[in-house]
Amino acid sequence: MVSEKAASFAKMFLGKNTSHGKDAAVNNLNAWGLDSATDTFRVQEAQRLVDAVLVRARQPLIDAVTFFIEKPISPLTLMAFEIALLGIVREIGRQLLERVVNALEPDCPDKLPKNLSFECGGYRRRNQKTANRNVASRFGDIVLYRYGYRSWQVGDGSIFPLEMLLGLNHSATPGLVDWIGRHIATAGSNQAAVIELLRTDCGVTMGVKRLRQCLQQLSESMEPFRQEHQVDVLLEALQKASSSSG
């Protein structure tokens, strides 16, 4: 499964070099992302992406302000205005996030390696992007268009390098998974409560199965740090005990 391979794929991607349109190992690429582009191009691209979102957000913002100021001042109208702004701002974030992540992979397939080697297996690029329409984020669901790589071995499925680099956990963004983990860890927050908060606070509909899958992968990703943290806690406790006994 793609989500289960994300962490190891991202690690192998560090230190990538140029290898466009050819066969490549996953630690020898720079076809994804804009970190190798010129400063001028990156600034222009950022301006283009932001402007496209703000142009669409201008009228909803004007409508919300107009609706508020045409009413007599009252706590009720202020509350309605505040709620309206929250919805608009969340939609601005959702649209910008969607546009930015979709800009991280070239539109032309020839700019990507034709073949990838990953975890002792080979994968061949598909020449058409497909849509993942259920990428859950803090701002709501976004659509991610990405190139897939089909395994050379029948039955091994496909990988999606862009999703792996972004660290998607069962099609949930790292920011949302962190949010889920924090709310689950909060006293009294059970799965049903978190699912309801996902719907009301993030605009995301998620079932129990997917929630548990996200939490399982989050737990596995934190395992390497757990022992180190436990040792630090123990050493701190011993130091306090030693100080108090002295």
PDB file of C-alpha atoms in Angstrom:
ATOM      1  CA  MET A   1       0.000   0.000   0.000  1.00  0.00           C
ATOM      2  CA  VAL A   2       1.303   3.460  -0.908  1.00  0.00           C
ATOM      3  CA  SER A   3       0.752   4.992   2.533  1.00  0.00           C
ATOM      4  CA  GLU A   4       2.770   2.249   4.207  1.00  0.00           C
ATOM      5  CA  LYS A   5       5.754   2.997   1.966  1.00  0.00           C
ATOM      6  CA  ALA A   6       5.681   6.783   2.312  1.00  0.00           C
ATOM      7  CA  ALA A   7       8.233   7.192   5.102  1.00  0.00           C
ATOM      8  CA  SER A   8      10.910   4.993   3.563  1.00  0.00           C
ATOM      9  CA  PHE A   9      10.357   6.534   0.139  1.00  0.00           C
ATOM     10  CA  ALA A  10      10.813  10.062   1.477  1.00  0.00           C
ATOM     11  CA  LYS A  11      14.042   9.110   3.255  1.00  0.00           C
ATOM     12  CA  MET A  12      15.462   7.580   0.083  1.00  0.00           C
ATOM     13  CA  PHE A  13      14.602  10.733  -1.839  1.00  0.00           C
ATOM     14  CA  LEU A  14      17.016  12.889   0.183  1.00  0.00           C
ATOM     15  CA  GLY A  15      20.072  13.957  -1.746  1.00  0.00           C
ATOM     16  CA  LYS A  16      18.405  13.576  -5.133  1.00  0.00           C
ATOM     17  CA  ASN A  17      20.243  14.426  -8.364  1.00  0.00           C
ATOM     18  CA  THR A  18      19.145  15.086 -11.934  1.00  0.00           C
ATOM     19  CA  SER A  19      17.780  12.152 -13.922  1.00  0.00           C
ATOM     20  CA  HIS A  20      14.816  13.283 -16.007  1.00  0.00           C
ATOM     21  CA  GLY A  21      13.095  11.098 -18.549  1.00  0.00           C
ATOM     22  CA  LYS A  22      15.333   8.110 -17.863  1.00  0.00           C
ATOM     23  CA  ASP A  23      15.441   5.161 -15.538  1.00  0.00           C
ATOM     24  CA  ALA A  24      16.231   6.200 -11.980  1.00  0.00           C
ATOM     25  CA  ALA A  25      16.434   5.024  -8.420  1.00  0.00           C
ATOM     26  CA  VAL A  26      14.267   6.926  -5.983  1.00  0.00           C
ATOM     27  CA  ASN A  27      17.321   8.528  -4.360  1.00  0.00           C
ATOM     28  CA  ASN A  28      18.491   9.990  -7.681  1.00  0.00           C
ATOM     29  CA  LEU A  29      15.727  12.382  -8.723  1.00  0.00           C
ATOM     30  CA  ASN A  30      14.839  16.058  -8.749  1.00  0.00           C
ATOM     31  CA  ALA A  31      11.849  15.952 -11.069  1.00  0.00           C
ATOM     32  CA  TRP A  32       9.391  16.586  -8.244  1.00  0.00           C
ATOM     33  CA  GLY A  33       9.094  19.914  -6.447  1.00  0.00           C
ATOM     34  CA  LEU A  34      10.360  23.371  -7.322  1.00  0.00           C
ATOM     35  CA  ASP A  35      13.417  23.530  -5.061  1.00  0.00           C
ATOM     36  CA  SER A  36      15.731  23.283  -8.092  1.00  0.00           C
ATOM     37  CA  ALA A  37      13.998  26.102  -9.991  1.00  0.00           C
ATOM     38  CA  THR A  38      15.344  29.640 -10.092  1.00  0.00           C
ATOM     39  CA  ASP A  39      14.380  32.133  -7.405  1.00  0.00           C
ATOM     40  CA  THR A  40      12.589  34.229 -10.008  1.00  0.00           C
ATOM     41  CA  PHE A  41      10.496  31.312 -11.220  1.00  0.00           C
ATOM     42  CA  ARG A  42       9.548  30.276  -7.690  1.00  0.00           C
ATOM     43  CA  VAL A  43       8.419  33.812  -6.809  1.00  0.00           C
ATOM     44  CA  GLN A  44       6.412  34.108 -10.010  1.00  0.00           C
ATOM     45  CA  GLU A  45       4.806  30.712  -9.455  1.00  0.00           C
ATOM     46  CA  ALA A  46       3.893  31.594  -5.868  1.00  0.00           C
ATOM     47  CA  GLN A  47       2.342  34.861  -7.028  1.00  0.00           C
ATOM     48  CA  ARG A  48       0.366  33.078  -9.731  1.00  0.00           C
ATOM     49  CA  LEU A  49      -0.990  30.478  -7.340  1.00  0.00           C
ATOM     50  CA  VAL A  50      -1.944  32.991  -4.639  1.00  0.00           C
ATOM     51  CA  ASP A  51      -3.501  35.467  -7.066  1.00  0.00           C
ATOM     52  CA  ALA A  52      -5.676  32.751  -8.618  1.00  0.00           C
ATOM     53  CA  VAL A  53      -7.161  31.971  -5.204  1.00  0.00           C
ATOM     54  CA  LEU A  54      -7.559  35.550  -4.012  1.00  0.00           C
ATOM     55  CA  VAL A  55      -9.379  36.599  -7.175  1.00  0.00           C
ATOM     56  CA  ARG A  56     -12.041  33.972  -6.480  1.00  0.00           C
ATOM     57  CA  ALA A  57     -12.208  34.868  -2.775  1.00  0.00           C
ATOM     58  CA  ARG A  58     -12.705  38.612  -3.271  1.00  0.00           C
ATOM     59  CA  GLN A  59     -16.448  38.578  -3.986  1.00  0.00           C
ATOM     60  CA  PRO A  60     -17.381  36.187  -1.131  1.00  0.00           C
ATOM     61  CA  LEU A  61     -15.430  38.439   1.254  1.00  0.00           C
ATOM     62  CA  ILE A  62     -17.188  41.543  -0.055  1.00  0.00           C
ATOM     63  CA  ASP A  63     -20.566  39.829   0.285  1.00  0.00           C
ATOM     64  CA  ALA A  64     -19.827  38.812   3.887  1.00  0.00           C
ATOM     65  CA  VAL A  65     -18.733  42.312   4.875  1.00  0.00           C
ATOM     66  CA  THR A  66     -21.712  43.900   3.112  1.00  0.00           C
ATOM     67  CA  PHE A  67     -24.159  41.564   4.835  1.00  0.00           C
ATOM     68  CA  PHE A  68     -22.668  42.479   8.227  1.00  0.00           C
ATOM     69  CA  ILE A  69     -22.489  46.252   7.857  1.00  0.00           C
ATOM     70  CA  GLU A  70     -26.003  46.581   6.396  1.00  0.00           C
ATOM     71  CA  LYS A  71     -27.475  45.162   9.604  1.00  0.00           C
ATOM     72  CA  PRO A  72     -27.862  46.945  12.941  1.00  0.00           C
ATOM     73  CA  ILE A  73     -24.939  46.201  15.244  1.00  0.00           C
ATOM     74  CA  SER A  74     -25.684  43.257  17.504  1.00  0.00           C
ATOM     75  CA  PRO A  75     -23.970  40.195  18.990  1.00  0.00           C
ATOM     76  CA  LEU A  76     -25.981  37.979  16.635  1.00  0.00           C
ATOM     77  CA  THR A  77     -24.843  39.741  13.451  1.00  0.00           C
ATOM     78  CA  LEU A  78     -21.223  39.738  14.661  1.00  0.00           C
ATOM     79  CA  MET A  79     -21.404  36.015  15.335  1.00  0.00           C
ATOM     80  CA  ALA A  80     -22.839  35.379  11.870  1.00  0.00           C
ATOM     81  CA  PHE A  81     -20.108  37.525  10.291  1.00  0.00           C
ATOM     82  CA  GLU A  82     -17.375  35.724  12.194  1.00  0.00           C
ATOM     83  CA  ILE A  83     -18.708  32.293  11.203  1.00  0.00           C
ATOM     84  CA  ALA A  84     -18.963  33.404   7.563  1.00  0.00           C
ATOM     85  CA  LEU A  85     -15.341  34.606   7.605  1.00  0.00           C
ATOM     86  CA  LEU A  86     -14.158  31.331   9.087  1.00  0.00           C
ATOM     87  CA  GLY A  87     -15.792  29.434   6.232  1.00  0.00           C
ATOM     88  CA  ILE A  88     -14.312  31.740   3.593  1.00  0.00           C
ATOM     89  CA  VAL A  89     -10.826  31.643   5.082  1.00  0.00           C
ATOM     90  CA  ARG A  90     -10.929  27.838   5.286  1.00  0.00           C
ATOM     91  CA  GLU A  91     -11.973  27.666   1.639  1.00  0.00           C
ATOM     92  CA  ILE A  92      -9.106  30.014   0.701  1.00  0.00           C
ATOM     93  CA  GLY A  93      -6.701  27.672   2.476  1.00  0.00           C
ATOM     94  CA  ARG A  94      -8.233  24.604   0.838  1.00  0.00           C
ATOM     95  CA  GLN A  95      -8.002  26.040  -2.666  1.00  0.00           C
ATOM     96  CA  LEU A  96      -4.445  27.309  -2.169  1.00  0.00           C
ATOM     97  CA  LEU A  97      -3.264  24.011  -0.709  1.00  0.00           C
ATOM     98  CA  GLU A  98      -4.815  22.129  -3.631  1.00  0.00           C
ATOM     99  CA  ARG A  99      -3.242  24.398  -6.240  1.00  0.00           C
ATOM    100  CA  VAL A 100       0.202  24.342  -4.662  1.00  0.00           C
ATOM    101  CA  VAL A 101       0.506  20.566  -4.232  1.00  0.00           C
ATOM    102  CA  ASN A 102      -0.716  20.044  -7.786  1.00  0.00           C
ATOM    103  CA  ALA A 103       2.042  22.362  -9.025  1.00  0.00           C
ATOM    104  CA  LEU A 104       4.756  20.121  -7.556  1.00  0.00           C
ATOM    105  CA  GLU A 105       4.687  17.564 -10.372  1.00  0.00           C
ATOM    106  CA  PRO A 106       5.334  18.404 -14.044  1.00  0.00           C
ATOM    107  CA  ASP A 107       2.383  18.297 -16.425  1.00  0.00           C
ATOM    108  CA  CYS A 108       4.569  16.701 -19.105  1.00  0.00           C
ATOM    109  CA  PRO A 109       5.321  13.041 -18.270  1.00  0.00           C
ATOM    110  CA  ASP A 110       8.602  13.145 -20.209  1.00  0.00           C
ATOM    111  CA  LYS A 111      10.065  15.350 -17.482  1.00  0.00           C
ATOM    112  CA  LEU A 112       9.742  12.441 -15.074  1.00  0.00           C
ATOM    113  CA  PRO A 113      11.786   9.229 -15.066  1.00  0.00           C
ATOM    114  CA  LYS A 114      10.272   6.518 -17.219  1.00  0.00           C
ATOM    115  CA  ASN A 115      11.175   3.811 -14.693  1.00  0.00           C
ATOM    116  CA  LEU A 116      11.785   3.815 -10.945  1.00  0.00           C
ATOM    117  CA  SER A 117      13.456   1.250  -8.737  1.00  0.00           C
ATOM    118  CA  PHE A 118      12.015   1.099  -5.245  1.00  0.00           C
ATOM    119  CA  GLU A 119      12.319  -1.512  -2.488  1.00  0.00           C
ATOM    120  CA  CYS A 120      14.000  -4.023  -4.809  1.00  0.00           C
ATOM    121  CA  GLY A 121      11.233  -3.650  -7.384  1.00  0.00           C
ATOM    122  CA  GLY A 122      10.814  -1.847 -10.679  1.00  0.00           C
ATOM    123  CA  TYR A 123       8.007   0.521 -11.614  1.00  0.00           C
ATOM    124  CA  ARG A 124       7.078   2.032 -14.982  1.00  0.00           C
ATOM    125  CA  ARG A 125       5.506   5.459 -15.358  1.00  0.00           C
ATOM    126  CA  ARG A 126       1.963   5.856 -16.622  1.00  0.00           C
ATOM    127  CA  ASN A 127       1.607   8.706 -19.104  1.00  0.00           C
ATOM    128  CA  GLN A 128      -1.648  10.138 -17.754  1.00  0.00           C
ATOM    129  CA  LYS A 129      -2.261  11.693 -14.356  1.00  0.00           C
ATOM    130  CA  THR A 130      -5.082  10.260 -12.303  1.00  0.00           C
ATOM    131  CA  ALA A 131      -7.012  11.994  -9.554  1.00  0.00           C
ATOM    132  CA  ASN A 132      -7.046  11.203  -5.873  1.00  0.00           C
ATOM    133  CA  ARG A 133     -10.265  12.999  -4.936  1.00  0.00           C
ATOM    134  CA  ASN A 134     -10.182  12.177  -1.247  1.00  0.00           C
ATOM    135  CA  VAL A 135      -7.049  13.828   0.113  1.00  0.00           C
ATOM    136  CA  ALA A 136      -8.103  15.011   3.561  1.00  0.00           C
ATOM    137  CA  SER A 137      -6.494  18.165   4.982  1.00  0.00           C
ATOM    138  CA  ARG A 138      -7.034  20.646   7.807  1.00  0.00           C
ATOM    139  CA  PHE A 139      -8.990  22.759   5.321  1.00  0.00           C
ATOM    140  CA  GLY A 140     -11.173  19.980   3.937  1.00  0.00           C
ATOM    141  CA  ASP A 141     -10.828  17.516   1.077  1.00  0.00           C
ATOM    142  CA  ILE A 142      -8.649  18.417  -1.898  1.00  0.00           C
ATOM    143  CA  VAL A 143      -8.070  16.725  -5.258  1.00  0.00           C
ATOM    144  CA  LEU A 144      -4.533  15.672  -6.138  1.00  0.00           C
ATOM    145  CA  TYR A 145      -3.639  14.848  -9.738  1.00  0.00           C
ATOM    146  CA  ARG A 146      -0.512  12.712  -9.929  1.00  0.00           C
ATOM    147  CA  TYR A 147       1.380  10.258 -12.110  1.00  0.00           C
ATOM    148  CA  GLY A 148       1.379   6.647 -11.050  1.00  0.00           C
ATOM    149  CA  TYR A 149       4.104   4.073 -11.581  1.00  0.00           C
ATOM    150  CA  ARG A 150       2.907   0.530 -12.241  1.00  0.00           C
ATOM    151  CA  SER A 151       4.965  -2.371 -10.893  1.00  0.00           C
ATOM    152  CA  TRP A 152       6.800  -4.559 -13.378  1.00  0.00           C
ATOM    153  CA  GLN A 153       5.506  -7.521 -11.391  1.00  0.00           C
ATOM    154  CA  VAL A 154       1.886  -8.487 -11.960  1.00  0.00           C
ATOM    155  CA  GLY A 155      -0.188  -8.042  -8.824  1.00  0.00           C
ATOM    156  CA  ASP A 156       2.161  -5.648  -7.019  1.00  0.00           C
ATOM    157  CA  GLY A 157       0.051  -2.571  -7.804  1.00  0.00           C
ATOM    158  CA  SER A 158       1.305   0.971  -8.325  1.00  0.00           C
ATOM    159  CA  ILE A 159       3.124   3.674  -6.415  1.00  0.00           C
ATOM    160  CA  PHE A 160       2.533   7.430  -6.552  1.00  0.00           C
ATOM    161  CA  PRO A 161       5.814   9.273  -5.880  1.00  0.00           C
ATOM    162  CA  LEU A 162       4.195  12.660  -5.247  1.00  0.00           C
ATOM    163  CA  GLU A 163       1.899  11.229  -2.580  1.00  0.00           C
ATOM    164  CA  MET A 164       4.876   9.500  -0.971  1.00  0.00           C
ATOM    165  CA  LEU A 165       6.962  12.676  -0.911  1.00  0.00           C
ATOM    166  CA  LEU A 166       4.076  14.607   0.625  1.00  0.00           C
ATOM    167  CA  GLY A 167       3.811  11.955   3.337  1.00  0.00           C
ATOM    168  CA  LEU A 168       0.133  11.230   2.817  1.00  0.00           C
ATOM    169  CA  ASN A 169      -1.186   8.779   5.397  1.00  0.00           C
ATOM    170  CA  HIS A 170      -4.130   6.906   3.867  1.00  0.00           C
ATOM    171  CA  SER A 171      -4.756  10.046   1.789  1.00  0.00           C
ATOM    172  CA  ALA A 172      -4.591  12.330   4.826  1.00  0.00           C
ATOM    173  CA  THR A 173      -2.044  15.154   5.007  1.00  0.00           C
ATOM    174  CA  PRO A 174       0.597  15.222   7.759  1.00  0.00           C
ATOM    175  CA  GLY A 175      -1.060  18.300   9.256  1.00  0.00           C
ATOM    176  CA  LEU A 176      -4.411  16.559   9.564  1.00  0.00           C
ATOM    177  CA  VAL A 177      -2.870  13.362  10.941  1.00  0.00           C
ATOM    178  CA  ASP A 178      -1.065  15.442  13.573  1.00  0.00           C
ATOM    179  CA  TRP A 179      -4.401  17.110  14.412  1.00  0.00           C
ATOM    180  CA  ILE A 180      -6.062  13.690  14.729  1.00  0.00           C
ATOM    181  CA  GLY A 181      -3.280  12.358  16.945  1.00  0.00           C
ATOM    182  CA  ARG A 182      -3.475  15.337  19.291  1.00  0.00           C
ATOM    183  CA  HIS A 183      -7.244  15.090  19.649  1.00  0.00           C
ATOM    184  CA  ILE A 184      -7.156  11.353  20.245  1.00  0.00           C
ATOM    185  CA  ALA A 185      -4.507  11.900  22.919  1.00  0.00           C
ATOM    186  CA  THR A 186      -6.657  14.527  24.636  1.00  0.00           C
ATOM    187  CA  ALA A 187      -8.465  13.203  27.672  1.00  0.00           C
ATOM    188  CA  GLY A 188     -11.987  12.218  26.805  1.00  0.00           C
ATOM    189  CA  SER A 189     -11.547  12.345  23.033  1.00  0.00           C
ATOM    190  CA  ASN A 190     -12.810   9.065  21.623  1.00  0.00           C
ATOM    191  CA  GLN A 191     -12.960   8.033  17.976  1.00  0.00           C
ATOM    192  CA  ALA A 192     -16.579   9.062  17.503  1.00  0.00           C
ATOM    193  CA  ALA A 193     -15.871  12.503  18.961  1.00  0.00           C
ATOM    194  CA  VAL A 194     -12.820  12.983  16.710  1.00  0.00           C
ATOM    195  CA  ILE A 195     -14.803  11.912  13.622  1.00  0.00           C
ATOM    196  CA  GLU A 196     -17.448  14.524  14.464  1.00  0.00           C
ATOM    197  CA  LEU A 197     -14.766  17.200  15.020  1.00  0.00           C
ATOM    198  CA  LEU A 198     -13.223  16.311  11.669  1.00  0.00           C
ATOM    199  CA  ARG A 199     -16.566  17.001  10.051  1.00  0.00           C
ATOM    200  CA  THR A 200     -17.358  20.247  11.850  1.00  0.00           C
ATOM    201  CA  ASP A 201     -13.882  21.784  12.265  1.00  0.00           C
ATOM    202  CA  CYS A 202     -12.102  20.523   9.136  1.00  0.00           C
ATOM    203  CA  GLY A 203     -14.891  19.744   6.683  1.00  0.00           C
ATOM    204  CA  VAL A 204     -13.626  16.167   6.358  1.00  0.00           C
ATOM    205  CA  THR A 205     -15.796  13.052   6.376  1.00  0.00           C
ATOM    206  CA  MET A 206     -13.813  10.074   7.678  1.00  0.00           C
ATOM    207  CA  GLY A 207     -14.987   6.659   8.777  1.00  0.00           C
ATOM    208  CA  VAL A 208     -13.759   4.613  11.720  1.00  0.00           C
ATOM    209  CA  LYS A 209     -11.693   2.265   9.528  1.00  0.00           C
ATOM    210  CA  ARG A 210      -9.723   5.054   7.860  1.00  0.00           C
ATOM    211  CA  LEU A 211      -9.258   6.865  11.168  1.00  0.00           C
ATOM    212  CA  ARG A 212      -7.784   3.720  12.727  1.00  0.00           C
ATOM    213  CA  GLN A 213      -5.502   3.209   9.718  1.00  0.00           C
ATOM    214  CA  CYS A 214      -4.179   6.767  10.069  1.00  0.00           C
ATOM    215  CA  LEU A 215      -3.582   6.289  13.781  1.00  0.00           C
ATOM    216  CA  GLN A 216      -1.850   2.946  13.219  1.00  0.00           C
ATOM    217  CA  GLN A 217       0.571   4.419  10.707  1.00  0.00           C
ATOM    218  CA  LEU A 218       1.148   7.441  12.937  1.00  0.00           C
ATOM    219  CA  SER A 219       2.008   5.127  15.820  1.00  0.00           C
ATOM    220  CA  GLU A 220       4.414   3.129  13.664  1.00  0.00           C
ATOM    221  CA  SER A 221       6.137   6.282  12.413  1.00  0.00           C
ATOM    222  CA  MET A 222       6.709   7.453  15.994  1.00  0.00           C
ATOM    223  CA  GLU A 223       8.139   4.133  17.200  1.00  0.00           C
ATOM    224  CA  PRO A 224      11.817   5.009  16.482  1.00  0.00           C
ATOM    225  CA  PHE A 225      11.506   8.051  18.746  1.00  0.00           C
ATOM    226  CA  ARG A 226       9.602   6.334  21.561  1.00  0.00           C
ATOM    227  CA  GLN A 227      12.547   4.514  23.154  1.00  0.00           C
ATOM    228  CA  GLU A 228      14.752   7.599  23.003  1.00  0.00           C
ATOM    229  CA  HIS A 229      12.034   9.632  24.699  1.00  0.00           C
ATOM    230  CA  GLN A 230      11.549   6.990  27.378  1.00  0.00           C
ATOM    231  CA  VAL A 231      15.293   7.005  28.133  1.00  0.00           C
ATOM    232  CA  ASP A 232      15.272  10.798  28.431  1.00  0.00           C
ATOM    233  CA  VAL A 233      12.314  10.657  30.819  1.00  0.00           C
ATOM    234  CA  LEU A 234      14.030   8.005  32.936  1.00  0.00           C
ATOM    235  CA  LEU A 235      17.300   9.942  33.111  1.00  0.00           C
ATOM    236  CA  GLU A 236      15.420  13.095  34.102  1.00  0.00           C
ATOM    237  CA  ALA A 237      13.579  11.192  36.846  1.00  0.00           C
ATOM    238  CA  LEU A 238      16.844   9.719  38.149  1.00  0.00           C
ATOM    239  CA  GLN A 239      18.464  13.136  38.154  1.00  0.00           C
ATOM    240  CA  LYS A 240      15.573  14.615  40.136  1.00  0.00           C
ATOM    241  CA  ALA A 241      15.691  11.698  42.591  1.00  0.00           C
ATOM    242  CA  SER A 242      19.430  12.153  43.030  1.00  0.00           C
ATOM    243  CA  SER A 243      19.059  15.879  43.627  1.00  0.00           C
ATOM    244  CA  SER A 244      16.257  15.458  46.177  1.00  0.00           C
ATOM    245  CA  SER A 245      18.138  12.791  48.130  1.00  0.00           C
ATOM    246  CA  GLY A 246      21.235  14.941  48.337  1.00  0.00           C
TER     247      GLY A 246
END
